[in-house]
Tab-separated table of C-alpha atoms in Angstrom:
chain	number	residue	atom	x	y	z
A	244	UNK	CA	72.999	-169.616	-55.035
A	245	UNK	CA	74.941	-166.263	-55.047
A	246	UNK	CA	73.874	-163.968	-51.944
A	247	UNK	CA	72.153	-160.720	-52.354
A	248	UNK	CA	71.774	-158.382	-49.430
A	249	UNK	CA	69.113	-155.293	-48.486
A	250	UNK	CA	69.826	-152.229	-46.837
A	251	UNK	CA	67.826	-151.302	-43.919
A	252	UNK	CA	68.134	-147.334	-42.350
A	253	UNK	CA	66.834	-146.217	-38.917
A	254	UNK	CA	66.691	-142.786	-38.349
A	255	UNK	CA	65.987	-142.353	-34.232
A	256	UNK	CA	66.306	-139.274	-32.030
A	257	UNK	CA	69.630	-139.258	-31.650
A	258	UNK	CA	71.303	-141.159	-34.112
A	259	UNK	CA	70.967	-142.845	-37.770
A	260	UNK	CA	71.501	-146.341	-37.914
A	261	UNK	CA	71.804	-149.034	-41.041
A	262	UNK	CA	72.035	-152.376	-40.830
A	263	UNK	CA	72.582	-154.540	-43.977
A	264	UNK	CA	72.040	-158.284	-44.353
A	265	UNK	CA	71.830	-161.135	-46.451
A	266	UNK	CA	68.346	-162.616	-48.518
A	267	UNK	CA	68.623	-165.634	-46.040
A	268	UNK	CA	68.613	-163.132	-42.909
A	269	UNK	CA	71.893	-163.439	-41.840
A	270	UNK	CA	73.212	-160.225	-40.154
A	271	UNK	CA	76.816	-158.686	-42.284
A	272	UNK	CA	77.237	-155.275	-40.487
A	273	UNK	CA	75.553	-152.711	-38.238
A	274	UNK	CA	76.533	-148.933	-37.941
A	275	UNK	CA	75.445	-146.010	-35.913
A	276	UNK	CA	76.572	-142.730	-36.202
A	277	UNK	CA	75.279	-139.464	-33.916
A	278	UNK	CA	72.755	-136.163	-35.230
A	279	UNK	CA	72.572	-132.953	-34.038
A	280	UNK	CA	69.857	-131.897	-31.815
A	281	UNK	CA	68.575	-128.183	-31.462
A	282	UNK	CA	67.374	-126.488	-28.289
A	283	UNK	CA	67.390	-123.018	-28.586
A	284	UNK	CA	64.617	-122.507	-26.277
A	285	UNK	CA	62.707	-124.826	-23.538
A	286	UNK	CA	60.663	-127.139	-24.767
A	287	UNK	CA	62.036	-126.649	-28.700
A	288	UNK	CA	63.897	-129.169	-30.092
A	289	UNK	CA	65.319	-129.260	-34.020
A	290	UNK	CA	67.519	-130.872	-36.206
A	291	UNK	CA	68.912	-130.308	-39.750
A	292	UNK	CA	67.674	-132.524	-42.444
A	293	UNK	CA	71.519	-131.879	-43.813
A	294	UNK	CA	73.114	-132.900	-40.382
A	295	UNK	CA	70.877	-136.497	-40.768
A	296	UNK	CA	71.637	-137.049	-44.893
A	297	UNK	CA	75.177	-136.593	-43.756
A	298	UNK	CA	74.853	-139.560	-40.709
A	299	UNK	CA	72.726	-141.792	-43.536
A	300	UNK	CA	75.268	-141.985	-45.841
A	301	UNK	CA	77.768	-142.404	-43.215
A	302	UNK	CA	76.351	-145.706	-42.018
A	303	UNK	CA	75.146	-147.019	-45.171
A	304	UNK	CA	78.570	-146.422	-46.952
A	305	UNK	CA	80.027	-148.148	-43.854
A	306	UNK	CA	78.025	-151.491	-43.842
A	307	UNK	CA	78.148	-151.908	-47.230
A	308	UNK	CA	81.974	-151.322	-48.096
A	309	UNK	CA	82.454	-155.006	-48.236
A	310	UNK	CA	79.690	-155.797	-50.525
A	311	UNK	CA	79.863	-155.693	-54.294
A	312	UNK	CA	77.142	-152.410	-55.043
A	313	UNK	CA	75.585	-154.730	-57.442
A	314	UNK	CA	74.768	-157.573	-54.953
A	315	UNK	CA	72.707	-155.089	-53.443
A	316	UNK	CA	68.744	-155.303	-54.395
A	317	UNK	CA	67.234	-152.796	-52.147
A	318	UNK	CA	66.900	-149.882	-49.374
A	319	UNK	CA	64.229	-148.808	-46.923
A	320	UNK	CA	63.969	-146.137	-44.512
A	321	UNK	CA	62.461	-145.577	-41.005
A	322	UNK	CA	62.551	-142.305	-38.902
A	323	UNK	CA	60.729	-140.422	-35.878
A	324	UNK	CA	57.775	-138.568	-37.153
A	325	UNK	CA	59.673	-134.552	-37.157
A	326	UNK	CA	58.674	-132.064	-39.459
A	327	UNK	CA	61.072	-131.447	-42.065
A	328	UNK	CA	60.626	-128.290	-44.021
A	329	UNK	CA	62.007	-127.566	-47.628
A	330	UNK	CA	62.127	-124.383	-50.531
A	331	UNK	CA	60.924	-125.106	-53.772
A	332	UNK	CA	64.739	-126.260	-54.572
A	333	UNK	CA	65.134	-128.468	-51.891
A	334	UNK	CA	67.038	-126.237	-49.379
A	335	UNK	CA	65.966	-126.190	-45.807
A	336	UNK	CA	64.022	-123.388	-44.643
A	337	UNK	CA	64.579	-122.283	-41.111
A	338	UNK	CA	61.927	-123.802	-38.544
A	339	UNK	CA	64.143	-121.899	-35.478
A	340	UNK	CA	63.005	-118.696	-33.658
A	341	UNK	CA	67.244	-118.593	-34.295
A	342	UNK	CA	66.395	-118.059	-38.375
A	343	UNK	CA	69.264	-120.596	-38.968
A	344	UNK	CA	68.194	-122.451	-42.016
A	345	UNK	CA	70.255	-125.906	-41.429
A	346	UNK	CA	67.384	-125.972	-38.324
A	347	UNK	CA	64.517	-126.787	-40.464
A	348	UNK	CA	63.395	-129.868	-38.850
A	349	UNK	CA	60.966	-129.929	-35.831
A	350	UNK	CA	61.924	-132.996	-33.853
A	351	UNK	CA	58.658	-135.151	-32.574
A	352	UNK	CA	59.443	-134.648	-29.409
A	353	UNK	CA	58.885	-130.941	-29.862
A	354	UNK	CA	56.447	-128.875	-28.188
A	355	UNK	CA	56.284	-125.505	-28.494
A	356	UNK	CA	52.825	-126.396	-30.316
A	357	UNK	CA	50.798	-126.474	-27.293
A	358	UNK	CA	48.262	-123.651	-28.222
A	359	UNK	CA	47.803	-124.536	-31.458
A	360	UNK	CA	46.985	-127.898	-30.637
A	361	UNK	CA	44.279	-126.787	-27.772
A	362	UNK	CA	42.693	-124.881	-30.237
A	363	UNK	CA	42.603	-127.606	-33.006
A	364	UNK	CA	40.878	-130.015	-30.078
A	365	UNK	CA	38.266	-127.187	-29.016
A	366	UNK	CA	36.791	-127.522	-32.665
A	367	UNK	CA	36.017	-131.107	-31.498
A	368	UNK	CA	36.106	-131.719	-35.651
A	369	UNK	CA	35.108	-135.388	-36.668
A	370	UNK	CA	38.878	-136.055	-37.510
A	371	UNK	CA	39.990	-135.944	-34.130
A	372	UNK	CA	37.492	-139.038	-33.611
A	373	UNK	CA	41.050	-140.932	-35.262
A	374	UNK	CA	43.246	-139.448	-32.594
A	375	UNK	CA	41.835	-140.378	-29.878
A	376	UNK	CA	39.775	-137.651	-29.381
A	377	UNK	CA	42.564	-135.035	-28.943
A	378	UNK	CA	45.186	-134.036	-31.627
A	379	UNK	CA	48.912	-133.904	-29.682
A	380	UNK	CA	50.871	-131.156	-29.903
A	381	UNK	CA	53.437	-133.587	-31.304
A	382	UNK	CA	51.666	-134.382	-34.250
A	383	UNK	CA	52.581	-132.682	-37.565
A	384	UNK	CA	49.326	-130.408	-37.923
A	385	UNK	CA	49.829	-128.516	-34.748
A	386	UNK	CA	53.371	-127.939	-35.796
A	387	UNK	CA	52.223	-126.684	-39.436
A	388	UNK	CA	49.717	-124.098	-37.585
A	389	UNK	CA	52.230	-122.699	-35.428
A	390	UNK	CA	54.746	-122.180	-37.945
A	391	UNK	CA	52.009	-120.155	-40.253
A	392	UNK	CA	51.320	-117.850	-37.141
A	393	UNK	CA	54.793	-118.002	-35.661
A	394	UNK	CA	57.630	-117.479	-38.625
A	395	UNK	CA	55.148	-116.404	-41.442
A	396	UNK	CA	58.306	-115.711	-44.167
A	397	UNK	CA	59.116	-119.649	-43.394
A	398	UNK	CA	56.101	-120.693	-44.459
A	399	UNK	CA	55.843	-118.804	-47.628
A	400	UNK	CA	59.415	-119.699	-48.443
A	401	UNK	CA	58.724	-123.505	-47.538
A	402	UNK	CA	57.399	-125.537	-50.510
A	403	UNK	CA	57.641	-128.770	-49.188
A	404	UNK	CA	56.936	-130.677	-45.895
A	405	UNK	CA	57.822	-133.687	-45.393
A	406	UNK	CA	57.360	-136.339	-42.421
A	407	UNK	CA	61.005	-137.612	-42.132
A	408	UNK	CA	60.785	-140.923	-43.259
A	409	UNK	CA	59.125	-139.352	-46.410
A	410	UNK	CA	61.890	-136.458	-46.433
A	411	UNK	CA	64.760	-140.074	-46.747
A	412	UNK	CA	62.201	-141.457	-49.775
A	413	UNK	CA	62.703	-138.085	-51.502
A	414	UNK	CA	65.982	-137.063	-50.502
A	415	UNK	CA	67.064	-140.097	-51.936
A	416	UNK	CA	64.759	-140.706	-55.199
A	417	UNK	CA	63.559	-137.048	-55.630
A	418	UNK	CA	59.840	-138.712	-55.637
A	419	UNK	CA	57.539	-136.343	-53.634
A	420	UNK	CA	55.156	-139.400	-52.926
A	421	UNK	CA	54.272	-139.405	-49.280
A	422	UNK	CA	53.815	-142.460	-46.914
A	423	UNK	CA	50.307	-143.898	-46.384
A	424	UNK	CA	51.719	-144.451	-42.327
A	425	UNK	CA	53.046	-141.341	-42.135
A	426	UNK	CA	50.520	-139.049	-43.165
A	427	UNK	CA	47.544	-141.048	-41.419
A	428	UNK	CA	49.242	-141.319	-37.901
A	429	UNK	CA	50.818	-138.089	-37.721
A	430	UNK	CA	48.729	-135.629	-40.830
A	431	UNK	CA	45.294	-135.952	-40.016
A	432	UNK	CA	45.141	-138.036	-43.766
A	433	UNK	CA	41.578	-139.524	-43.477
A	434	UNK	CA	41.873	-143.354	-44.730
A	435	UNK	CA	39.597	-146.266	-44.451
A	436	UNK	CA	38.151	-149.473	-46.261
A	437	UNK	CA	35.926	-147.701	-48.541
A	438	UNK	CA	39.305	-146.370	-50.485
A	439	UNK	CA	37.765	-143.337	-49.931
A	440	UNK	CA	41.363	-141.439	-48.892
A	441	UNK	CA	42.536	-138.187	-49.016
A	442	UNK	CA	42.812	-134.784	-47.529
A	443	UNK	CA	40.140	-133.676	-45.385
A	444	UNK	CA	39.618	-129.683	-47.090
A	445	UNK	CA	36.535	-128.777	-44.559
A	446	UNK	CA	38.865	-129.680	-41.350
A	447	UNK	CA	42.255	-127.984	-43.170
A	448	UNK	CA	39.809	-124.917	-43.192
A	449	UNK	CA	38.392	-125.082	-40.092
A	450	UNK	CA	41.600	-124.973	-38.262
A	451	UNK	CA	42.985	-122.486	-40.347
A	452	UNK	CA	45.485	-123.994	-43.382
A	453	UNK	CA	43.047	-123.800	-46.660
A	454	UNK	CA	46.529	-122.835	-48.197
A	455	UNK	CA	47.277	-126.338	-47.714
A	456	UNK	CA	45.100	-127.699	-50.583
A	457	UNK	CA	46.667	-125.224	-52.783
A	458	UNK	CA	48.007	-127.095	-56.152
A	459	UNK	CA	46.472	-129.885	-55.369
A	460	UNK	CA	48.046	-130.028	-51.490
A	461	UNK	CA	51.487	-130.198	-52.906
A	462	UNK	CA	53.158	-129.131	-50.123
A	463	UNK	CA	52.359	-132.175	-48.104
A	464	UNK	CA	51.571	-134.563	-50.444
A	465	UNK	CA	49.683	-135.340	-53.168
A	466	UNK	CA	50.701	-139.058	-54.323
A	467	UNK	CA	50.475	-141.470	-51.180
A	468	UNK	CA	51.852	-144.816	-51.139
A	469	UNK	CA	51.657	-147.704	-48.525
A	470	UNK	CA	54.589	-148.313	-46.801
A	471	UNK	CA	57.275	-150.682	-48.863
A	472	UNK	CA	55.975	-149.921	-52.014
A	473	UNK	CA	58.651	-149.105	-54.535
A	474	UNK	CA	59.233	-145.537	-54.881
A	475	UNK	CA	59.822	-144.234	-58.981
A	476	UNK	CA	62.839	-145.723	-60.336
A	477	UNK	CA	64.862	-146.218	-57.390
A	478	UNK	CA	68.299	-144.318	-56.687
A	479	UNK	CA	68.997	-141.242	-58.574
A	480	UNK	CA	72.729	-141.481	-59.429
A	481	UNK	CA	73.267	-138.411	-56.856
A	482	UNK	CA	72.300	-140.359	-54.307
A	483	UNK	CA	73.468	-143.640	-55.135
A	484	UNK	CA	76.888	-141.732	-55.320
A	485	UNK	CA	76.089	-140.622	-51.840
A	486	UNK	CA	75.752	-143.311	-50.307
A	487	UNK	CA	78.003	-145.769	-52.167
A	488	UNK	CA	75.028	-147.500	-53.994
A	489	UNK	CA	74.039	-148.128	-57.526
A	490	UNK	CA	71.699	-145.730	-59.156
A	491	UNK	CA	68.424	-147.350	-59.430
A	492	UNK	CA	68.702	-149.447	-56.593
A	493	UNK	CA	64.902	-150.164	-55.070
A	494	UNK	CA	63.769	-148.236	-52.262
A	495	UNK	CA	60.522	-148.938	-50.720
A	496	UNK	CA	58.321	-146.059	-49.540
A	497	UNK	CA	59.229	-145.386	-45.949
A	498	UNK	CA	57.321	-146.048	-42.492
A	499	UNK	CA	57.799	-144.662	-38.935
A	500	UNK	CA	60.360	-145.829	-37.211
A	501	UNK	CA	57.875	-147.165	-34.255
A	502	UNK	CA	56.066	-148.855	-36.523
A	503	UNK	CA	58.430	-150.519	-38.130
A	504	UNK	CA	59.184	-152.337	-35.030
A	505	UNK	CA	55.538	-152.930	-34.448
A	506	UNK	CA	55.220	-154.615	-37.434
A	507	UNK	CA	57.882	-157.027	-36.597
A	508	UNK	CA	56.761	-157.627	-33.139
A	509	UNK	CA	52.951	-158.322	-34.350
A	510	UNK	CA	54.380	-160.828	-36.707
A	511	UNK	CA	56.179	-162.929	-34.114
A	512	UNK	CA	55.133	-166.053	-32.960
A	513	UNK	CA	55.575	-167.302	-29.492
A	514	UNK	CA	55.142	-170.792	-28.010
A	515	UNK	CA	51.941	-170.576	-25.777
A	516	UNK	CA	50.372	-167.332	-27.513
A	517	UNK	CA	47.745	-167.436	-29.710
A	518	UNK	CA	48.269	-167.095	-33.574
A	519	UNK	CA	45.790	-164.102	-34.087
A	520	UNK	CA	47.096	-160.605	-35.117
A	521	UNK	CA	44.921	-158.983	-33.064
A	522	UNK	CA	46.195	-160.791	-29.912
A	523	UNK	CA	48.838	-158.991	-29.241
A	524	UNK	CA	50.164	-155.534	-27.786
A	525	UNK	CA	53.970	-154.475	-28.982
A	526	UNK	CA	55.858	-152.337	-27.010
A	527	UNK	CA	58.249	-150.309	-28.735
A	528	UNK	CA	61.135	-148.981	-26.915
A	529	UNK	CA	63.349	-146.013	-27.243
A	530	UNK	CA	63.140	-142.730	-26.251
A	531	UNK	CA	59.511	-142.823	-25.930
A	532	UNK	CA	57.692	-146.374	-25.371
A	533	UNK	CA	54.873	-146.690	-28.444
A	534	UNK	CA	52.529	-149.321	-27.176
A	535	UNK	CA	50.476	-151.051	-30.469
A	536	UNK	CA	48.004	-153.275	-31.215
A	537	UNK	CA	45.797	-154.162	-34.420
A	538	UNK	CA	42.390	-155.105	-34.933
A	539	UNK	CA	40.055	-156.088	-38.102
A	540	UNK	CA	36.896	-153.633	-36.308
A	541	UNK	CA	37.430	-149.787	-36.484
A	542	UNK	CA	37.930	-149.262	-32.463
A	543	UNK	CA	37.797	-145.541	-31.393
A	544	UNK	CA	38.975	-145.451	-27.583
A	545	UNK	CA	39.189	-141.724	-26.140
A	546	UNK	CA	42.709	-140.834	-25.426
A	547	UNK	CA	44.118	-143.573	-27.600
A	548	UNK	CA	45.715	-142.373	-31.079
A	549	UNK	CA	43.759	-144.423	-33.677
A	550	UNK	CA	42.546	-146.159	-35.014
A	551	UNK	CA	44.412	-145.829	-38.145
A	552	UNK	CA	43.830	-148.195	-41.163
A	553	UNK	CA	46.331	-150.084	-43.070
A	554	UNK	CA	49.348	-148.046	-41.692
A	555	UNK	CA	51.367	-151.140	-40.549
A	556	UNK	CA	49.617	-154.119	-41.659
A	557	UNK	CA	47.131	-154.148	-44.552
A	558	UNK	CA	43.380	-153.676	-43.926
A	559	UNK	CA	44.203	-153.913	-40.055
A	560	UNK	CA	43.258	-150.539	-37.724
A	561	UNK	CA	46.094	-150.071	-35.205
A	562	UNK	CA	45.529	-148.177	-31.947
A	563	UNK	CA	48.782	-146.476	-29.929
A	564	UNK	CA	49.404	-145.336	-26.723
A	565	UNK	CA	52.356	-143.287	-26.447
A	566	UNK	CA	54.881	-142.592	-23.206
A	567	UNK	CA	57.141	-140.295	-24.481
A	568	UNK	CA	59.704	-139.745	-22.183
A	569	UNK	CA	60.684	-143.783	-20.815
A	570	UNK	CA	64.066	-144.310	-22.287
A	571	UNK	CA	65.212	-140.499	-21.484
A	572	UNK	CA	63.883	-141.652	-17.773
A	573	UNK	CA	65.925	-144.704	-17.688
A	574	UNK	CA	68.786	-142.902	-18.976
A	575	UNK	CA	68.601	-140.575	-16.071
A	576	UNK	CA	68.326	-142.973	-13.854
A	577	UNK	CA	71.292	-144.966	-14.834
A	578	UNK	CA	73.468	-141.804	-15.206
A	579	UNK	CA	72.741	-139.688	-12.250
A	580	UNK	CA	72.941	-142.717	-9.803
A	581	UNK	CA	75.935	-142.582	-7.241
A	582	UNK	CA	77.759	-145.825	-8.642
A	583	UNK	CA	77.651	-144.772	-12.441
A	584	UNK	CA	80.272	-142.050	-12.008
A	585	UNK	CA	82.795	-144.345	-10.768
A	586	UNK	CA	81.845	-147.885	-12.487
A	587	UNK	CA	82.412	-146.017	-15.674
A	588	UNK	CA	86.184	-145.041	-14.318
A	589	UNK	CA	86.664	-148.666	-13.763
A	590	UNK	CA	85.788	-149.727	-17.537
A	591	UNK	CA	87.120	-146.862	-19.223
A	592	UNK	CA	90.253	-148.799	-21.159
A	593	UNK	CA	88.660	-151.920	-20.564
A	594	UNK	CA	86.197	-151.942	-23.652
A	595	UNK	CA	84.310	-149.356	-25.613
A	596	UNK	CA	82.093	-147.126	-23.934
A	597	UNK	CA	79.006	-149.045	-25.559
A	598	UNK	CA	80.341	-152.081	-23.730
A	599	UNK	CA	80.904	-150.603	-20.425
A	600	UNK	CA	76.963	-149.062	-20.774
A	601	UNK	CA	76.039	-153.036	-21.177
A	602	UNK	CA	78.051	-153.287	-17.386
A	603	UNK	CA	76.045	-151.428	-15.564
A	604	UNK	CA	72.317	-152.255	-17.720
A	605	UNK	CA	70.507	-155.330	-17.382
A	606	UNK	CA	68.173	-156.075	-20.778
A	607	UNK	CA	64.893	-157.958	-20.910
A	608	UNK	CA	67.116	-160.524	-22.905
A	609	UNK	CA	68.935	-161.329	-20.183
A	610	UNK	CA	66.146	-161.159	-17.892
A	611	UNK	CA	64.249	-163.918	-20.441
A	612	UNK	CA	67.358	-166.449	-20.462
A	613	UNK	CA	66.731	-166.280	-16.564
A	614	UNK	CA	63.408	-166.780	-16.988
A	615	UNK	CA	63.808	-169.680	-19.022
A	616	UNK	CA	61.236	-168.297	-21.777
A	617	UNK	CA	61.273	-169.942	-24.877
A	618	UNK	CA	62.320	-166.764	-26.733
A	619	UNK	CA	63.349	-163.614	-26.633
A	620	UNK	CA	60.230	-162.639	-28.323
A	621	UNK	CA	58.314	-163.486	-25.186
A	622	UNK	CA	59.616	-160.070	-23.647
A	623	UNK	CA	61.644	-158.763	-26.637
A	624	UNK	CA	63.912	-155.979	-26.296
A	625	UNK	CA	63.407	-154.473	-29.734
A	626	UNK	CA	63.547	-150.689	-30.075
A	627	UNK	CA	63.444	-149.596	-33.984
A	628	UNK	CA	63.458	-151.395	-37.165
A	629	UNK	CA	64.257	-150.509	-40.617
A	630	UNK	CA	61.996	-151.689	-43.410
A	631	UNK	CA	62.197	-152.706	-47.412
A	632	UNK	CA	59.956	-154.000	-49.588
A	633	UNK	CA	60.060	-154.846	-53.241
A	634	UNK	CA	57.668	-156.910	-55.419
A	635	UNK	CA	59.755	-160.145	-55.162
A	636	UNK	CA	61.323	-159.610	-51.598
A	637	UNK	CA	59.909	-157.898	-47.945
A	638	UNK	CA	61.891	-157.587	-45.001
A	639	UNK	CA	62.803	-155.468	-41.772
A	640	UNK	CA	65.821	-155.099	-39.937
A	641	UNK	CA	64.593	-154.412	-36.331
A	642	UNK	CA	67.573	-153.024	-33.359
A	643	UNK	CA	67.264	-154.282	-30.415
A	644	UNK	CA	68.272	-152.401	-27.518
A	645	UNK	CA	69.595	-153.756	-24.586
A	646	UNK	CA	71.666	-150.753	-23.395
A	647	UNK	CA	72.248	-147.768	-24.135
A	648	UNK	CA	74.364	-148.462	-27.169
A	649	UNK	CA	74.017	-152.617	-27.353
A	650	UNK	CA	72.288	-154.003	-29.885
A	651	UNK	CA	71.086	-157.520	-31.125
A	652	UNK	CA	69.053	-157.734	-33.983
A	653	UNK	CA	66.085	-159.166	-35.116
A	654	UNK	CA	65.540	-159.811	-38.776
A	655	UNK	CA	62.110	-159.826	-40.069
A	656	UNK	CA	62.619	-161.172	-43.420
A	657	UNK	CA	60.127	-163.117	-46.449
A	658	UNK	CA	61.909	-165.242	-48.818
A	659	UNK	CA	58.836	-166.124	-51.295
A	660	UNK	CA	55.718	-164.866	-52.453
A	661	UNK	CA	54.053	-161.575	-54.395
A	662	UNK	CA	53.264	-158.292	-52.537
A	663	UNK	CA	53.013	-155.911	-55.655
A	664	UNK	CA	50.750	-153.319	-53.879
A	665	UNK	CA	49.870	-153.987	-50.408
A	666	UNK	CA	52.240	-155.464	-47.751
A	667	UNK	CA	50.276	-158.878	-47.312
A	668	UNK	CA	50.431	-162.100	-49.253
A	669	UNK	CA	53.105	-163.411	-46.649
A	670	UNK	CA	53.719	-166.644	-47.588
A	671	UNK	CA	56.740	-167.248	-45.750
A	672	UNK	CA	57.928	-164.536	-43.047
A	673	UNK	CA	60.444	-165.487	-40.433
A	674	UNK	CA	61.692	-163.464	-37.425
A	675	UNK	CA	65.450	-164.512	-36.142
A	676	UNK	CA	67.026	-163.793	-33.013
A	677	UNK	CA	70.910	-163.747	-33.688
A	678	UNK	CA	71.888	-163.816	-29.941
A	679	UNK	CA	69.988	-167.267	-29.473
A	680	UNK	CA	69.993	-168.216	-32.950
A	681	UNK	CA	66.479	-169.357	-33.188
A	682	UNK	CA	63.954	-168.601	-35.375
A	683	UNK	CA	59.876	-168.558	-35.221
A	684	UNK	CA	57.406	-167.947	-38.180
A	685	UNK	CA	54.655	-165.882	-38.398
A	686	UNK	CA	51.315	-165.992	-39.168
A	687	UNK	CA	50.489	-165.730	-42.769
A	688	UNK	CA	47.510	-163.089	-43.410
């Protein structure tokens, strides 16, 4: 049978990454390439939705320049949850006290929201009940209210907002559809079993952006998909052109990038744990450390984002806990130590600076093969994942980090089976560890 591959894009903090492998999960090629962070003042940090188009294209054209454009059947996108905000055209509109328009993305890890986020809470609205009981102030809403009170002319002038994983749907179909994962987690997008979903107008009010429900709340959304589903007709040819692709080629509606990885990790299967969903915890490691779990009960716990329903897996609430500053911690650790300094002088000419990172960092990998664990899974070392899904095939492509710039992937993959709406119906889902070369398969929903 004649291979066909799928794209997979991660969009992290500080870098895009693609991946792109074959339908049998076999890993081809991997590429990373840096984006520019903002910090024009202390705790403000932005990017330019230009600046991360620009390192998209860059690693998708580079793991695919081997592979016939027509052999490729699909792309999906993950980011970090930012604020990305847009004219009426397209252009970025400036989110920076600087008034430089190529800032006009508020990175997640942003927070010069904190009042407006103490003053959502003190309404103690019913819709906070789904965040725990307190909106953070790095949640989109917050964000939205400061830049109405903060940089008024931006918020005329900005037509569009977009969660970035939504802003890589759009920027690369021109569909304005929104994510169901996005806008629930991050939005304050009220969702449940009853199908009753939508924009909440009496909290949007309450906290001060009515405007929002203007022309039928346009501006953030007003077709929502869940995440995988195939967004309009693919590719446009501008961006198939872009990014070395063929116009029309499928792209699924996007999901966060934490997520992404939490869906891979709940669908592992370890020797010794129990086969039940709602069994397990994922940690997702980057930056921040997203901690995840999933159960078939709506479960409000106060201080714990959540529960959210059907954002990651299909009629399933997930909970989160979030530590959002683990990897930066490690980082500093590793870099401002006494031996880093000159270990580094030692390697440099010796292999690539990823490689002399891997030196000096020990990853849970390596701490599993000395534990004798069955798999990597046990204690996996998987930070983000990229996902796709199309009626006839679903998969992720999950990076694994086990230093600072090491990777081994994990490849979350199913090879039969219809998923035409809703990202269940596995029938046959598979997760591979490359390093070991083993594979274990999942439950089936």
């Amino acid at each position: 049978m004649e291979s066909i591959y799928f794209v997979g894009v991660d969009v992290g903090t500080g870098s895009a990454r693609a991946a792109i492998v074959s339908s049998n999960g076999k890993l081809i090629n991997m590429a990373t390439c840096p984006i520019k962070t903002f910090n024009p003042r202390p705790n403000f940090f932005e990017q330019s939705s230009d600046d991360i188009w620009s390192a998209v294209c860059n690693v998708v054209k580079t793991v695919t320049k081997d592979v016939p454009e027509e052999k490729i059947k699909g792309i999906g996108f993950d980011a970090t949850c930012s604020l990305v905000a847009l004219d009426e055209h397209g252009r970025p509109v400036t989110v920076s006290p600087t008034g430089n328009d190529e800032q006009n993305v508020i990175l997640w890890m942003d927070h010069r929201a904190e009042a407006e986020s103490a003053f959502i809470n003190s309404t103690k609205d019913e819709m906070l009940r789904y965040v725990g009981g307190k909106i953070s102030l790095e949640m989109e809403t917050p964000k939205m209210l400061w830049m109405k009170k903060n940089m008024p002319t931006s918020w005329l002038r900005a037509k569009m907002l977009f969660d970035l994983p939504d802003f890589l749907t759009w920027r690369a179909t021109r569909s304005q559809s929104r994510s169901l994962c996005s806008l629930v987690c991050k939005w304050n997008y009220k969702a449940g079993p009853d199908g009753n979903n939508g924009w909440n107008a009496e909290f949007f009010n309450k906290i001060g952006l009515s405007d929002l429900s203007e022309d039928n709340w346009r501006k953030i959304g007003t077709h929502v998909k869940p995440p995988g589903d195939p967004v309009a007709l693919g590719l446009t040819a501008e961006a198939a052109n872009e990014l070395g692709l063929s116009p029309k080629t499928p792209v699924g509606t996007s999901i966060i990038d934490a997520h992404a990885g939490g869906l891979g990790m709940i669908g592992c299967s370890v020797p010794g744990v129990p086969n039940n969903f709602s069994s397990r915890l994922s940690l997702i490691c980057g930056t921040s450390t997203c901690h995840m779990a999933i159960s078939d009960k709506e479960i409000t716990v106060d201080g714990v984002w959540g529960p959210y329903y059907s954002v990651m897996i299909p009629r399933f609430w997930l909970s989160e806990g979030g530590q959002s500053a683990t990897g930066k911690l490690l980082d500093h650790i590793i870099n401002s130590h006494p031996a880093t300094a000159s270990i580094m002088h030692q390697l440099t000419g010796k292999m690539s600076s990823s490689q002399a990172y891997s030196t000096i960092f020990v990853g849970p990998s390596d701490i599993a093969s000395k534990k004798e664990f069955a798999s990597g899974c046990s204690i996996s070392d998987q930070e983000h994942s990229c996902l796709a899904r199309f009626p006839w095939k679903s998969f992720a492509v999950s990076r694994c980090k086990t230093s600072g710039n090491g990777f081994r992937p994990i490849f979350i993959f199913r090879s039969r089976g219809s998923c035409s709406s809703v990202l269940g119906n596995y029938s046959s889902l598979s997760v591979w560890n490359q390093t070991h070369n083993r594979s274990a398969h999942a439950l089936r929903p």
